[in-house]
Amino acid sequence: AQSVTQLGSHVSVSEGALVLLRCNYSSSVPPYLFWYVQYPNQGLQLLLKYTSAATLVKGINGFEAEFKKSETSFHLTKPSAHMSDAAEYFCAVGDTDKLIFGTGTRLQVFP
Amino acid sequence: NAGVTQTPKFQVLKTGQSMTLQCAQDMNHEYMSWYRQDPGMGLRLIHYSVGAGITDQGEVPNGYNVSRSTTEDFPLRLLSAAPSQTSVYFCASSYQSVFGYTFGSGTRLTVV
């Protein structure tokens, strides 16, 4: 069965610092991978997705993620954090008929 | 184009009561799913559907029923509410799972 593991339930960074949120996947077939963001009291919004076209995927709000098959990873990064990036971030793997989510990482950004 | 619409947004139930959470989408998506979100546990899949008349169980189906009589609607039924079902429920839909899902704004359910 496919699954994702998010390392670190909470990450804190200073404004302007690098953001790195970790996600490792388990899949017996080439995976479809996603990052979603959830702002307080809102639904989930798609940040970016990997569908095997390119290993470096650019998303909205300056985020990007790199698919590394050798490490079974799909970490999310942003060069410079902004206060508005404070939210919860979910990694997910796509099956043929459903999405399976990780447990989430809450990002705090300090001024 | 409303996307995925969930009603109600908030609900308080007493233990043992039943209710239906509504989910409707206007994007002609075949794939629809229900998740529950609990602190520290991420989103867990309750039930999902790949088209009208076809449903299947996810990771945490106990205590919940679904049906899919039309492409647009995918209601989630709680037959006898329990405090353990206190959670935020999200409905999502997709053209195909591998393209990602569009989420509704959620229903916050409290069972007392």
mmCIF file of N, CA and C in Angstrom, chain A residues 28-101:
data_model
loop_
_atom_site.group_PDB
_atom_site.id
_atom_site.type_symbol
_atom_site.label_atom_id
_atom_site.label_comp_id
_atom_site.label_asym_id
_atom_site.label_seq_id
_atom_site.Cartn_x
_atom_site.Cartn_y
_atom_site.Cartn_z
ATOM 1 N N SER A 28 4.983 1.119 -4.495
ATOM 2 C CA SER A 28 5.504 0.034 -5.323
ATOM 3 C C SER A 28 5.491 0.398 -6.804
ATOM 4 N N VAL A 29 4.871 1.507 -7.125
ATOM 5 C CA VAL A 29 4.799 1.974 -8.514
ATOM 6 C C VAL A 29 5.243 3.425 -8.529
ATOM 7 N N PRO A 30 5.600 3.959 -9.711
ATOM 8 C CA PRO A 30 5.955 5.391 -9.763
ATOM 9 C C PRO A 30 4.843 6.230 -9.151
ATOM 10 N N PRO A 31 5.182 7.045 -8.157
ATOM 11 C CA PRO A 31 4.130 7.732 -7.399
ATOM 12 C C PRO A 31 3.701 9.052 -8.028
ATOM 13 N N TYR A 32 2.475 9.436 -7.718
ATOM 14 C CA TYR A 32 2.016 10.799 -7.930
ATOM 15 C C TYR A 32 1.995 11.449 -6.548
ATOM 16 N N LEU A 33 2.718 12.561 -6.393
ATOM 17 C CA LEU A 33 2.903 13.167 -5.082
ATOM 18 C C LEU A 33 2.399 14.609 -5.077
ATOM 19 N N PHE A 34 1.906 15.016 -3.929
ATOM 20 C CA PHE A 34 1.276 16.321 -3.805
ATOM 21 C C PHE A 34 1.683 16.975 -2.481
ATOM 22 N N TRP A 35 1.696 18.301 -2.492
ATOM 23 C CA TRP A 35 1.739 19.094 -1.278
ATOM 24 C C TRP A 35 0.511 19.996 -1.258
ATOM 25 N N TYR A 36 -0.157 19.974 -0.084
ATOM 26 C CA TYR A 36 -1.303 20.849 0.142
ATOM 27 C C TYR A 36 -0.988 21.762 1.322
ATOM 28 N N VAL A 37 -1.626 22.929 1.348
ATOM 29 C CA VAL A 37 -1.497 23.858 2.458
ATOM 30 C C VAL A 37 -2.882 24.131 3.037
ATOM 31 N N GLN A 38 -2.915 24.238 4.360
ATOM 32 C CA GLN A 38 -4.173 24.565 5.042
ATOM 33 C C GLN A 38 -3.939 25.750 5.961
ATOM 34 N N TYR A 39 -4.568 26.870 5.639
ATOM 35 C CA TYR A 39 -4.522 28.032 6.518
ATOM 36 C C TYR A 39 -5.572 27.864 7.612
ATOM 37 N N PRO A 40 -5.410 28.536 8.739
ATOM 38 C CA PRO A 40 -6.323 28.348 9.877
ATOM 39 C C PRO A 40 -7.788 28.452 9.488
ATOM 40 N N ASN A 41 -8.549 27.450 9.913
ATOM 41 C CA ASN A 41 -10.003 27.406 9.719
ATOM 42 C C ASN A 41 -10.413 27.426 8.250
ATOM 43 N N GLN A 42 -9.572 26.874 7.403
ATOM 44 C CA GLN A 42 -9.896 26.792 5.981
ATOM 45 C C GLN A 42 -9.730 25.363 5.474
ATOM 46 N N GLY A 43 -10.122 25.146 4.254
ATOM 47 C CA GLY A 43 -9.910 23.858 3.606
ATOM 48 C C GLY A 43 -8.495 23.740 3.090
ATOM 49 N N LEU A 44 -8.239 22.698 2.314
ATOM 50 C CA LEU A 44 -6.907 22.453 1.787
ATOM 51 C C LEU A 44 -6.783 23.010 0.380
ATOM 52 N N GLN A 45 -5.611 23.577 0.113
ATOM 53 C CA GLN A 45 -5.330 24.161 -1.187
ATOM 54 C C GLN A 45 -4.096 23.476 -1.777
ATOM 55 N N LEU A 46 -4.172 23.111 -3.037
ATOM 56 C CA LEU A 46 -3.061 22.439 -3.685
ATOM 57 C C LEU A 46 -1.904 23.419 -3.906
ATOM 58 N N LEU A 47 -0.720 23.051 -3.392
ATOM 59 C CA LEU A 47 0.491 23.856 -3.591
ATOM 60 C C LEU A 47 1.211 23.458 -4.869
ATOM 61 N N LEU A 48 1.421 22.142 -5.020
ATOM 62 C CA LEU A 48 2.126 21.638 -6.193
ATOM 63 C C LEU A 48 1.936 20.129 -6.280
ATOM 64 N N LYS A 49 2.276 19.586 -7.461
ATOM 65 C CA LYS A 49 2.141 18.142 -7.649
ATOM 66 C C LYS A 49 3.246 17.620 -8.556
ATOM 67 N N TYR A 50 3.660 16.401 -8.291
ATOM 68 C CA TYR A 50 4.639 15.692 -9.111
ATOM 69 C C TYR A 50 3.913 14.577 -9.854
ATOM 70 N N THR A 51 4.050 14.617 -11.188
ATOM 71 C CA THR A 51 3.401 13.581 -11.993
ATOM 72 C C THR A 51 4.367 12.981 -12.996
ATOM 73 N N SER A 52 5.650 12.975 -12.667
ATOM 74 C CA SER A 52 6.735 12.328 -13.410
ATOM 75 C C SER A 52 7.249 13.124 -14.601
ATOM 76 N N ALA A 53 6.728 14.324 -14.831
ATOM 77 C CA ALA A 53 7.201 15.118 -15.963
ATOM 78 C C ALA A 53 8.568 15.736 -15.687
ATOM 79 N N ALA A 54 8.797 16.219 -14.460
ATOM 80 C CA ALA A 54 10.063 16.847 -14.092
ATOM 81 C C ALA A 54 10.291 16.610 -12.615
ATOM 82 N N THR A 55 11.541 16.414 -12.219
ATOM 83 C CA THR A 55 11.806 16.085 -10.816
ATOM 84 C C THR A 55 11.715 17.304 -9.903
ATOM 85 N N LEU A 56 11.969 18.509 -10.438
ATOM 86 C CA LEU A 56 11.817 19.730 -9.649
ATOM 87 C C LEU A 56 10.498 20.376 -10.044
ATOM 88 N N VAL A 57 9.633 20.510 -9.066
ATOM 89 C CA VAL A 57 8.288 21.012 -9.328
ATOM 90 C C VAL A 57 8.111 22.358 -8.635
ATOM 91 N N LYS A 58 7.655 23.333 -9.385
ATOM 92 C CA LYS A 58 7.399 24.655 -8.813
ATOM 93 C C LYS A 58 5.906 24.812 -8.555
ATOM 94 N N GLY A 59 5.596 25.407 -7.414
ATOM 95 C CA GLY A 59 4.204 25.595 -7.055
ATOM 96 C C GLY A 59 3.866 27.053 -6.828
ATOM 97 N N ILE A 60 2.769 27.259 -6.134
ATOM 98 C CA ILE A 60 2.334 28.620 -5.858
ATOM 99 C C ILE A 60 3.072 29.194 -4.656
ATOM 100 N N ASN A 61 3.037 30.514 -4.543
ATOM 101 C CA ASN A 61 3.606 31.229 -3.392
ATOM 102 C C ASN A 61 5.102 30.999 -3.203
ATOM 103 N N GLY A 62 5.834 30.674 -4.272
ATOM 104 C CA GLY A 62 7.281 30.529 -4.205
ATOM 105 C C GLY A 62 7.776 29.188 -3.687
ATOM 106 N N PHE A 63 6.900 28.252 -3.447
ATOM 107 C CA PHE A 63 7.299 26.926 -2.981
ATOM 108 C C PHE A 63 7.725 26.038 -4.153
ATOM 109 N N GLU A 64 8.613 25.108 -3.864
ATOM 110 C CA GLU A 64 8.983 24.092 -4.828
ATOM 111 C C GLU A 64 9.332 22.802 -4.096
ATOM 112 N N ALA A 65 9.325 21.706 -4.828
ATOM 113 C CA ALA A 65 9.652 20.407 -4.242
ATOM 114 C C ALA A 65 10.432 19.603 -5.259
ATOM 115 N N GLU A 66 11.345 18.780 -4.755
ATOM 116 C CA GLU A 66 12.172 17.956 -5.624
ATOM 117 C C GLU A 66 11.907 16.490 -5.359
ATOM 118 N N PHE A 67 11.585 15.764 -6.409
ATOM 119 C CA PHE A 67 11.370 14.322 -6.320
ATOM 120 C C PHE A 67 12.719 13.623 -6.429
ATOM 121 N N LYS A 68 13.062 12.829 -5.402
ATOM 122 C CA LYS A 68 14.306 12.069 -5.407
ATOM 123 C C LYS A 68 13.962 10.600 -5.209
ATOM 124 N N LYS A 69 14.014 9.865 -6.308
ATOM 125 C CA LYS A 69 13.641 8.450 -6.257
ATOM 126 C C LYS A 69 14.587 7.665 -5.359
ATOM 127 N N SER A 70 15.889 7.966 -5.428
ATOM 128 C CA SER A 70 16.882 7.213 -4.658
ATOM 129 C C SER A 70 16.675 7.366 -3.159
ATOM 130 N N GLU A 71 16.090 8.494 -2.761
ATOM 131 C CA GLU A 71 15.843 8.751 -1.343
ATOM 132 C C GLU A 71 14.365 8.586 -0.979
ATOM 133 N N THR A 72 13.553 8.245 -1.921
ATOM 134 C CA THR A 72 12.074 8.170 -1.769
ATOM 135 C C THR A 72 11.553 9.401 -1.032
ATOM 136 N N SER A 73 12.003 10.570 -1.503
ATOM 137 C CA SER A 73 11.636 11.805 -0.815
ATOM 138 C C SER A 73 10.996 12.800 -1.776
ATOM 139 N N PHE A 74 10.241 13.713 -1.184
ATOM 140 C CA PHE A 74 9.589 14.788 -1.942
ATOM 141 C C PHE A 74 9.480 15.972 -0.996
ATOM 142 N N HIS A 75 10.624 16.538 -0.622
ATOM 143 C CA HIS A 75 10.667 17.618 0.357
ATOM 144 C C HIS A 75 10.230 18.940 -0.250
ATOM 145 N N LEU A 76 9.560 19.736 0.563
ATOM 146 C CA LEU A 76 9.045 21.049 0.146
ATOM 147 C C LEU A 76 9.978 22.139 0.652
ATOM 148 N N THR A 77 10.324 23.078 -0.215
ATOM 149 C CA THR A 77 11.218 24.153 0.186
ATOM 150 C C THR A 77 10.710 25.513 -0.307
ATOM 151 N N LYS A 78 11.184 26.547 0.396
ATOM 152 C CA LYS A 78 10.970 27.919 -0.026
ATOM 153 C C LYS A 78 12.175 28.705 0.440
ATOM 154 N N PRO A 79 12.830 29.454 -0.444
ATOM 155 C CA PRO A 79 14.099 30.101 -0.078
ATOM 156 C C PRO A 79 13.963 31.104 1.071
ATOM 157 N N SER A 80 12.845 31.818 1.130
ATOM 158 C CA SER A 80 12.715 32.896 2.099
ATOM 159 C C SER A 80 11.295 32.906 2.662
ATOM 160 N N ALA A 81 11.186 32.586 3.946
ATOM 161 C CA ALA A 81 9.860 32.482 4.558
ATOM 162 C C ALA A 81 9.226 33.847 4.758
ATOM 163 N N HIS A 82 7.922 33.867 4.621
ATOM 164 C CA HIS A 82 7.142 35.071 4.874
ATOM 165 C C HIS A 82 6.147 34.766 5.976
ATOM 166 N N MET A 83 5.762 35.782 6.703
ATOM 167 C CA MET A 83 4.798 35.584 7.793
ATOM 168 C C MET A 83 3.531 34.897 7.303
ATOM 169 N N SER A 84 3.133 35.193 6.081
ATOM 170 C CA SER A 84 1.901 34.622 5.537
ATOM 171 C C SER A 84 2.018 33.132 5.218
ATOM 172 N N ASP A 85 3.232 32.570 5.305
ATOM 173 C CA ASP A 85 3.415 31.133 5.059
ATOM 174 C C ASP A 85 3.028 30.277 6.260
ATOM 175 N N ALA A 86 2.770 30.904 7.390
ATOM 176 C CA ALA A 86 2.378 30.150 8.582
ATOM 177 C C ALA A 86 1.070 29.410 8.316
ATOM 178 N N ALA A 87 1.137 28.080 8.399
ATOM 179 C CA ALA A 87 0.005 27.233 8.044
ATOM 180 C C ALA A 87 0.386 25.791 8.348
ATOM 181 N N GLU A 88 -0.530 24.878 8.040
ATOM 182 C CA GLU A 88 -0.207 23.460 8.130
ATOM 183 C C GLU A 88 -0.049 22.916 6.713
ATOM 184 N N TYR A 89 0.959 22.088 6.530
ATOM 185 C CA TYR A 89 1.301 21.564 5.210
ATOM 186 C C TYR A 89 1.196 20.040 5.221
ATOM 187 N N PHE A 90 0.541 19.537 4.188
ATOM 188 C CA PHE A 90 0.319 18.099 4.078
ATOM 189 C C PHE A 90 0.929 17.554 2.794
ATOM 190 N N CYS A 91 1.668 16.487 2.935
ATOM 191 C CA CYS A 91 2.147 15.717 1.801
ATOM 192 C C CYS A 91 1.150 14.590 1.535
ATOM 193 N N ALA A 92 0.954 14.237 0.260
ATOM 194 C CA ALA A 92 -0.001 13.180 -0.075
ATOM 195 C C ALA A 92 0.514 12.389 -1.267
ATOM 196 N N VAL A 93 0.135 11.127 -1.330
ATOM 197 C CA VAL A 93 0.461 10.265 -2.476
ATOM 198 C C VAL A 93 -0.840 9.823 -3.135
ATOM 199 N N GLY A 94 -0.855 9.875 -4.454
ATOM 200 C CA GLY A 94 -2.059 9.549 -5.202
ATOM 201 C C GLY A 94 -2.092 8.094 -5.618
ATOM 202 N N ASP A 95 -3.153 7.425 -5.251
ATOM 203 C CA ASP A 95 -3.432 6.080 -5.723
ATOM 204 C C ASP A 95 -4.312 6.227 -6.959
ATOM 205 N N THR A 96 -4.723 5.113 -7.548
ATOM 206 C CA THR A 96 -5.552 5.207 -8.757
ATOM 207 C C THR A 96 -6.919 5.812 -8.472
ATOM 208 N N ASP A 97 -7.396 5.697 -7.223
ATOM 209 C CA ASP A 97 -8.759 6.122 -6.942
ATOM 210 C C ASP A 97 -8.890 6.958 -5.672
ATOM 211 N N LYS A 98 -7.771 7.373 -5.065
ATOM 212 C CA LYS A 98 -7.842 8.132 -3.828
ATOM 213 C C LYS A 98 -6.497 8.785 -3.536
ATOM 214 N N LEU A 99 -6.493 9.724 -2.559
ATOM 215 C CA LEU A 99 -5.275 10.321 -2.047
ATOM 216 C C LEU A 99 -5.052 9.851 -0.626
ATOM 217 N N ILE A 100 -3.793 9.572 -0.293
ATOM 218 C CA ILE A 100 -3.418 9.192 1.061
ATOM 219 C C ILE A 100 -2.510 10.298 1.608
ATOM 220 N N PHE A 101 -2.884 10.821 2.783
ATOM 221 C CA PHE A 101 -2.171 11.963 3.344
ATOM 222 C C PHE A 101 -1.223 11.572 4.467
#
